[in-house]
Amino acid sequence: MFSPPPLPTPPTPRMTPQILGEFNYKRTFNDFVEKTAAENETDIPDYINLKSEPTALMSTPQLATLHGRRMESHVINTKDGYLLTLHRISPKLDSTLSNRTIILHHGLLGSSADWVLLGPTKSLPYILSDIGYDVWMANARGNYYSRGHIKMAVDSEEFWRFSFQEMGEYDLAAVIDYIRALKNSNELIDFVGHSMGATALLVLLSTNPRYNQYLRIGVLLAPLAFMSNVEGPFKALTAMAINPPDQLLKLIGRKEFVPSRKIPKWLAVKYCKGPLLFCCNPLYFISGGIPLDTRSWDVSFLARLLYHVPAGGSTDTLLHYAQVVKSGKFHRFNKIKDQFPLNAVTVPIAILSSSDDWLASIPDLLRLYFSIANPIDHYIIRGKNLSHTEFVWGANAEELVFKKILDFLDQGIKTFSGAKSNEISDLSFLSLR
């Protein structure tokens, strides 16, 4: 007979929920952006006009308030002392679900803001809240909402010695423990992770299998695990990923990855085709999918996008991914032989991918699909020009991605069993590995 997993210890002073005043966030976020905005404007004048847009410098809670939502901010401790911020949107009182809980985890160099950039009607957290979900948005260590430690200074080298490995083993574990303790419930939690957020889940469940008991389903959007078939400028890092030379570290940062939030113009021009506004953006530079014509874009959305992305991260995180690209394995940082045991991931997992994604390729995701214990579907979006970043804030994300997420959350486990996918039977992609 199944017995529910035990609840974690109720919050102690170390884990006491903190609903923060908005002024604290406003100062932190604005300081982070203002510090680098002037540097960007020197070489890219387009930033000047974008900065004048009212929503450009708004924090995640401010954007939520603008969208007519009430958002809570909770600060939690990890076991290794990092201070992380969770953003929460409670469900509507008249919703059909009975307060089901879901965690949304942002992708590479992202933050909780990524999920609300599409505005009040098309953003995934609001869609989920409207149907009754208690929505929690994580912020991984190193982004501008999670830059604190109980002992280490944020500008110290020691603070930045982490990668996605610690985000899974410590950050996501702390998030799940905190939510379960605060709600005092054995209810299983749903999880949606994009890019690095999906990586964090795979790390946690493979290294600490007891967390498999706490989740109902994991929906992984363009997950980064096996990365042998990566395309674009990111390949240039792989040859120097184990022992990066000083010249490279001077270029990309010894602690924070590109702390100026700007790829040097000469490097952007050499490896990237498209507007400098995007080619000089570290995330777009790495992930590809550079928009060639933004004349029809809403200026307010463009301002929100380019002032919130990237949100910060460690150089070690990028180097860890580069090591994974080079080795062809999903392993610990600087330990190629110490692979994460993906067969320990027993939560039902659904994967969404795109044929136009430079980082999360279809052959690599098929390999991931067959490495985990309980895959339920691999849904491939073909020919829609959906790049790695656009799973969360793309113009067609609501139609192409979010509806499929809702389908998985509602019917996924019941409907799908084994290898039932729109494309999973096409095993010819495995030959491309």
GROMACS .gro file of C-alpha atoms in nm, residues 7-19 74-79 82-84 86 136 150 170-183 211:
model
   40
    7LEU     CA    1   0.648   1.634   0.481
    8PRO     CA    2   0.962   1.836   0.539
    9THR     CA    3   1.003   2.007   0.873
   10PRO     CA    4   0.780   2.316   0.896
   11PRO     CA    5   0.960   2.643   0.823
   12THR     CA    6   1.213   2.740   1.090
   13PRO     CA    7   1.364   3.088   1.117
   14ARG     CA    8   1.607   2.976   0.847
   15MET     CA    9   1.315   2.910   0.609
   16THR     CA   10   1.058   3.159   0.731
   17PRO     CA   11   0.852   3.300   0.441
   18GLN     CA   12   0.927   3.663   0.371
   19ILE     CA   13   0.681   3.873   0.175
   74HIS     CA   14   0.955   3.469  -0.080
   75VAL     CA   15   1.323   3.449   0.013
   76ILE     CA   16   1.461   3.106   0.102
   77ASN     CA   17   1.796   2.955   0.204
   78THR     CA   18   1.971   2.667   0.031
   79LYS     CA   19   2.176   2.415   0.226
   82TYR     CA   20   2.254   3.096  -0.108
   83LEU     CA   21   1.951   3.324  -0.076
   84LEU     CA   22   1.694   3.270  -0.350
   86LEU     CA   23   1.053   3.274  -0.531
  136TRP     CA   24   0.561   2.942  -0.803
  150ILE     CA   25   2.459   3.414   0.432
  170TYR     CA   26   2.059   2.268  -0.382
  171ASP     CA   27   1.836   2.536  -0.535
  172LEU     CA   28   1.552   2.324  -0.669
  173ALA     CA   29   1.562   2.097  -0.364
  174ALA     CA   30   1.521   2.404  -0.140
  175VAL     CA   31   1.232   2.532  -0.355
  176ILE     CA   32   1.039   2.205  -0.332
  177ASP     CA   33   1.107   2.164   0.042
  178TYR     CA   34   0.996   2.519   0.112
  179ILE     CA   35   0.670   2.496  -0.083
  180ARG     CA   36   0.574   2.163   0.073
  181ALA     CA   37   0.650   2.288   0.424
  182LEU     CA   38   0.471   2.619   0.376
  183LYS     CA   39   0.157   2.453   0.236
  211TYR     CA   40   1.233   1.399  -0.484
   0.00000   0.00000   0.00000
